[in-house]
């Protein structure tokens, strides 16, 4: 089943993702992970608003660590970010259907979470928080799509804003 999108919608997604990359990975140096300010949920929120969708986190109060974020999710009736995304977004049949501006569910770097969020930012890459060997903490980086195909170690599910 094909998921239809007009050329104008696709063009907007491409432009928005290009700007998102520039803002979240300025000078090829990704924004550091700071819960509640620059984290995977805030990156997805930024994307949704830029694409003209309602703020998907308007019901979330501020949080400053992963335990607070997890407690907020649970207070809203969702045990995991995966359940929240499934309830709020259109689930794509597979990651292969994802295009610029779609959201992917990935394995989390933080042991307190099972999953995290990545964004399909262009034809070749997802954008997500990754910790390089020489870094003290994670930062936003591009992750090649080719590494994700058929590799459930990284990309688990794909979603589109509705």
mmCIF file of C-alpha atoms in Angstrom:
data_model
loop_
_atom_site.group_PDB
_atom_site.id
_atom_site.type_symbol
_atom_site.label_atom_id
_atom_site.label_comp_id
_atom_site.label_asym_id
_atom_site.label_seq_id
_atom_site.Cartn_x
_atom_site.Cartn_y
_atom_site.Cartn_z
ATOM 1 C CA UNK A 1 0.000 0.000 0.000
ATOM 2 C CA UNK A 2 1.467 3.359 -1.065
ATOM 3 C CA UNK A 3 1.235 6.346 1.237
ATOM 4 C CA UNK A 4 0.444 9.299 -0.996
ATOM 5 C CA UNK A 5 1.996 12.720 -0.684
ATOM 6 C CA UNK A 6 1.817 15.684 -3.041
ATOM 7 C CA UNK A 7 5.011 17.045 -4.635
ATOM 8 C CA UNK A 8 4.507 20.231 -2.590
ATOM 9 C CA UNK A 9 4.335 18.263 0.682
ATOM 10 C CA UNK A 10 7.472 16.365 -0.275
ATOM 11 C CA UNK A 11 9.310 19.602 -1.193
ATOM 12 C CA UNK A 12 8.321 21.163 2.159
ATOM 13 C CA UNK A 13 9.592 18.109 4.044
ATOM 14 C CA UNK A 14 12.917 18.231 2.188
ATOM 15 C CA UNK A 15 13.382 21.953 2.946
ATOM 16 C CA UNK A 16 12.363 21.591 6.591
ATOM 17 C CA UNK A 17 14.717 18.644 7.117
ATOM 18 C CA UNK A 18 17.592 20.517 5.503
ATOM 19 C CA UNK A 19 17.044 23.415 7.923
ATOM 20 C CA UNK A 20 16.636 21.001 10.838
ATOM 21 C CA UNK A 21 20.037 19.462 10.038
ATOM 22 C CA UNK A 22 21.612 22.949 9.936
ATOM 23 C CA UNK A 23 20.066 23.894 13.282
ATOM 24 C CA UNK A 24 20.673 20.639 15.160
ATOM 25 C CA UNK A 25 24.087 19.826 13.647
ATOM 26 C CA UNK A 26 25.646 23.287 13.180
ATOM 27 C CA UNK A 27 29.120 23.229 11.659
ATOM 28 C CA UNK A 28 28.947 19.402 11.659
ATOM 29 C CA UNK A 29 28.988 19.481 15.463
ATOM 30 C CA UNK A 30 25.776 18.012 16.824
ATOM 31 C CA UNK A 31 23.790 19.527 19.656
ATOM 32 C CA UNK A 32 24.625 17.756 22.931
ATOM 33 C CA UNK A 33 21.980 15.709 24.720
ATOM 34 C CA UNK A 34 20.264 17.789 27.428
ATOM 35 C CA UNK A 35 17.008 16.203 28.586
ATOM 36 C CA UNK A 36 13.999 18.474 28.106
ATOM 37 C CA UNK A 37 15.934 20.925 25.910
ATOM 38 C CA UNK A 38 17.905 19.047 23.240
ATOM 39 C CA UNK A 39 16.808 15.426 23.286
ATOM 40 C CA UNK A 40 15.175 13.122 20.754
ATOM 41 C CA UNK A 41 11.627 14.097 21.777
ATOM 42 C CA UNK A 42 12.412 17.825 21.494
ATOM 43 C CA UNK A 43 13.979 17.235 18.075
ATOM 44 C CA UNK A 44 10.783 15.475 16.906
ATOM 45 C CA UNK A 45 8.680 18.274 18.415
ATOM 46 C CA UNK A 46 10.730 20.864 16.510
ATOM 47 C CA UNK A 47 10.199 18.895 13.299
ATOM 48 C CA UNK A 48 6.421 18.559 13.804
ATOM 49 C CA UNK A 49 5.968 22.288 14.393
ATOM 50 C CA UNK A 50 8.128 23.202 11.381
ATOM 51 C CA UNK A 51 6.036 20.868 9.212
ATOM 52 C CA UNK A 52 2.870 22.649 10.388
ATOM 53 C CA UNK A 53 1.539 19.952 12.714
ATOM 54 C CA UNK A 54 0.266 20.651 16.241
ATOM 55 C CA UNK A 55 2.829 20.472 19.019
ATOM 56 C CA UNK A 56 2.964 16.749 19.869
ATOM 57 C CA UNK A 57 4.341 17.531 23.330
ATOM 58 C CA UNK A 58 1.913 20.246 24.408
ATOM 59 C CA UNK A 59 0.621 17.977 27.177
ATOM 60 C CA UNK A 60 4.150 17.362 28.496
ATOM 61 C CA UNK A 61 5.350 19.524 31.374
ATOM 62 C CA UNK A 62 9.039 20.416 31.455
ATOM 63 C CA UNK A 63 11.433 17.645 32.403
ATOM 64 C CA UNK A 64 15.143 17.667 33.107
ATOM 65 C CA UNK A 65 16.105 14.016 33.254
ATOM 66 C CA UNK A 66 15.021 10.677 31.780
ATOM 67 C CA UNK A 67 13.239 9.578 34.952
ATOM 68 C CA UNK A 68 10.993 12.676 34.843
ATOM 69 C CA UNK A 69 10.279 12.088 31.140
ATOM 70 C CA UNK A 70 9.374 8.474 31.823
ATOM 71 C CA UNK A 71 7.089 9.495 34.720
ATOM 72 C CA UNK A 72 5.325 12.024 32.469
ATOM 73 C CA UNK A 73 4.738 9.382 29.795
ATOM 74 C CA UNK A 74 3.307 7.025 32.401
ATOM 75 C CA UNK A 75 1.078 9.767 33.879
ATOM 76 C CA UNK A 76 -0.363 10.251 30.376
ATOM 77 C CA UNK A 77 -1.122 6.525 30.174
ATOM 78 C CA UNK A 78 1.812 5.375 28.031
ATOM 79 C CA UNK A 79 4.346 2.877 29.348
ATOM 80 C CA UNK A 80 6.866 3.652 26.608
ATOM 81 C CA UNK A 81 7.652 6.197 23.913
ATOM 82 C CA UNK A 82 6.751 3.458 21.408
ATOM 83 C CA UNK A 83 3.192 3.304 22.769
ATOM 84 C CA UNK A 84 2.942 7.101 22.692
ATOM 85 C CA UNK A 85 4.107 7.299 19.061
ATOM 86 C CA UNK A 86 1.772 4.477 18.023
ATOM 87 C CA UNK A 87 -1.187 6.324 19.557
ATOM 88 C CA UNK A 88 -0.309 9.761 18.160
ATOM 89 C CA UNK A 89 1.146 9.015 14.720
ATOM 90 C CA UNK A 90 0.490 6.952 11.620
ATOM 91 C CA UNK A 91 2.534 3.745 11.757
ATOM 92 C CA UNK A 92 4.253 3.039 8.443
ATOM 93 C CA UNK A 93 4.245 -0.532 7.103
ATOM 94 C CA UNK A 94 8.048 -0.617 7.297
ATOM 95 C CA UNK A 95 11.080 1.634 7.561
ATOM 96 C CA UNK A 96 11.349 1.295 3.771
ATOM 97 C CA UNK A 97 8.289 3.554 3.458
ATOM 98 C CA UNK A 98 9.945 6.368 5.391
ATOM 99 C CA UNK A 99 10.848 9.626 3.683
ATOM 100 C CA UNK A 100 12.322 12.940 4.802
ATOM 101 C CA UNK A 101 10.561 14.105 7.947
ATOM 102 C CA UNK A 102 9.349 10.722 9.157
ATOM 103 C CA UNK A 103 10.114 9.470 12.638
ATOM 104 C CA UNK A 104 11.830 6.198 13.433
ATOM 105 C CA UNK A 105 11.864 4.304 16.678
ATOM 106 C CA UNK A 106 15.404 3.228 17.564
ATOM 107 C CA UNK A 107 17.084 1.425 20.422
ATOM 108 C CA UNK A 108 17.946 3.899 23.163
ATOM 109 C CA UNK A 109 21.464 4.717 24.326
ATOM 110 C CA UNK A 110 20.061 5.376 27.798
ATOM 111 C CA UNK A 111 19.414 2.195 29.760
ATOM 112 C CA UNK A 112 16.389 3.788 31.450
ATOM 113 C CA UNK A 113 14.577 3.789 28.095
ATOM 114 C CA UNK A 114 14.051 0.904 25.724
ATOM 115 C CA UNK A 115 13.566 3.227 22.723
ATOM 116 C CA UNK A 116 14.511 6.641 21.408
ATOM 117 C CA UNK A 117 13.484 8.711 18.378
ATOM 118 C CA UNK A 118 15.376 9.296 15.140
ATOM 119 C CA UNK A 119 14.332 11.484 12.207
ATOM 120 C CA UNK A 120 14.659 10.563 8.542
ATOM 121 C CA UNK A 121 16.486 13.709 7.496
ATOM 122 C CA UNK A 122 17.376 12.993 3.860
ATOM 123 C CA UNK A 123 17.597 10.190 1.316
ATOM 124 C CA UNK A 124 20.742 8.744 2.882
ATOM 125 C CA UNK A 125 20.444 9.458 6.620
ATOM 126 C CA UNK A 126 18.506 9.441 9.844
ATOM 127 C CA UNK A 127 19.371 12.042 12.470
ATOM 128 C CA UNK A 128 19.642 10.799 16.045
ATOM 129 C CA UNK A 129 21.587 11.108 19.283
ATOM 130 C CA UNK A 130 24.718 8.951 19.155
ATOM 131 C CA UNK A 131 27.730 8.830 21.429
ATOM 132 C CA UNK A 132 31.044 8.537 19.629
ATOM 133 C CA UNK A 133 33.938 6.771 21.340
ATOM 134 C CA UNK A 134 35.775 10.050 21.895
ATOM 135 C CA UNK A 135 32.780 11.916 23.374
ATOM 136 C CA UNK A 136 31.714 12.236 26.991
ATOM 137 C CA UNK A 137 28.014 12.384 26.111
ATOM 138 C CA UNK A 138 25.748 11.801 23.101
ATOM 139 C CA UNK A 139 25.148 14.432 20.450
ATOM 140 C CA UNK A 140 23.045 14.636 17.293
ATOM 141 C CA UNK A 141 24.606 12.902 14.299
ATOM 142 C CA UNK A 142 23.573 11.501 10.953
ATOM 143 C CA UNK A 143 23.123 7.731 10.809
ATOM 144 C CA UNK A 144 23.209 6.101 7.349
ATOM 145 C CA UNK A 145 19.903 4.643 6.169
ATOM 146 C CA UNK A 146 21.841 1.802 4.558
ATOM 147 C CA UNK A 147 22.942 0.686 8.041
ATOM 148 C CA UNK A 148 19.294 0.516 9.133
ATOM 149 C CA UNK A 149 17.762 -1.671 6.420
ATOM 150 C CA UNK A 150 16.938 -5.038 7.847
ATOM 151 C CA UNK A 151 18.901 -4.278 10.976
ATOM 152 C CA UNK A 152 16.551 -4.408 13.952
ATOM 153 C CA UNK A 153 19.482 -3.496 16.158
ATOM 154 C CA UNK A 154 18.848 0.141 15.245
ATOM 155 C CA UNK A 155 15.610 1.024 13.484
ATOM 156 C CA UNK A 156 12.559 -0.749 14.853
ATOM 157 C CA UNK A 157 9.502 1.072 13.440
ATOM 158 C CA UNK A 158 8.682 4.120 11.356
ATOM 159 C CA UNK A 159 5.946 6.746 11.861
ATOM 160 C CA UNK A 160 4.521 9.752 10.020
ATOM 161 C CA UNK A 161 2.828 12.800 11.541
ATOM 162 C CA UNK A 162 -0.898 12.812 10.866
#
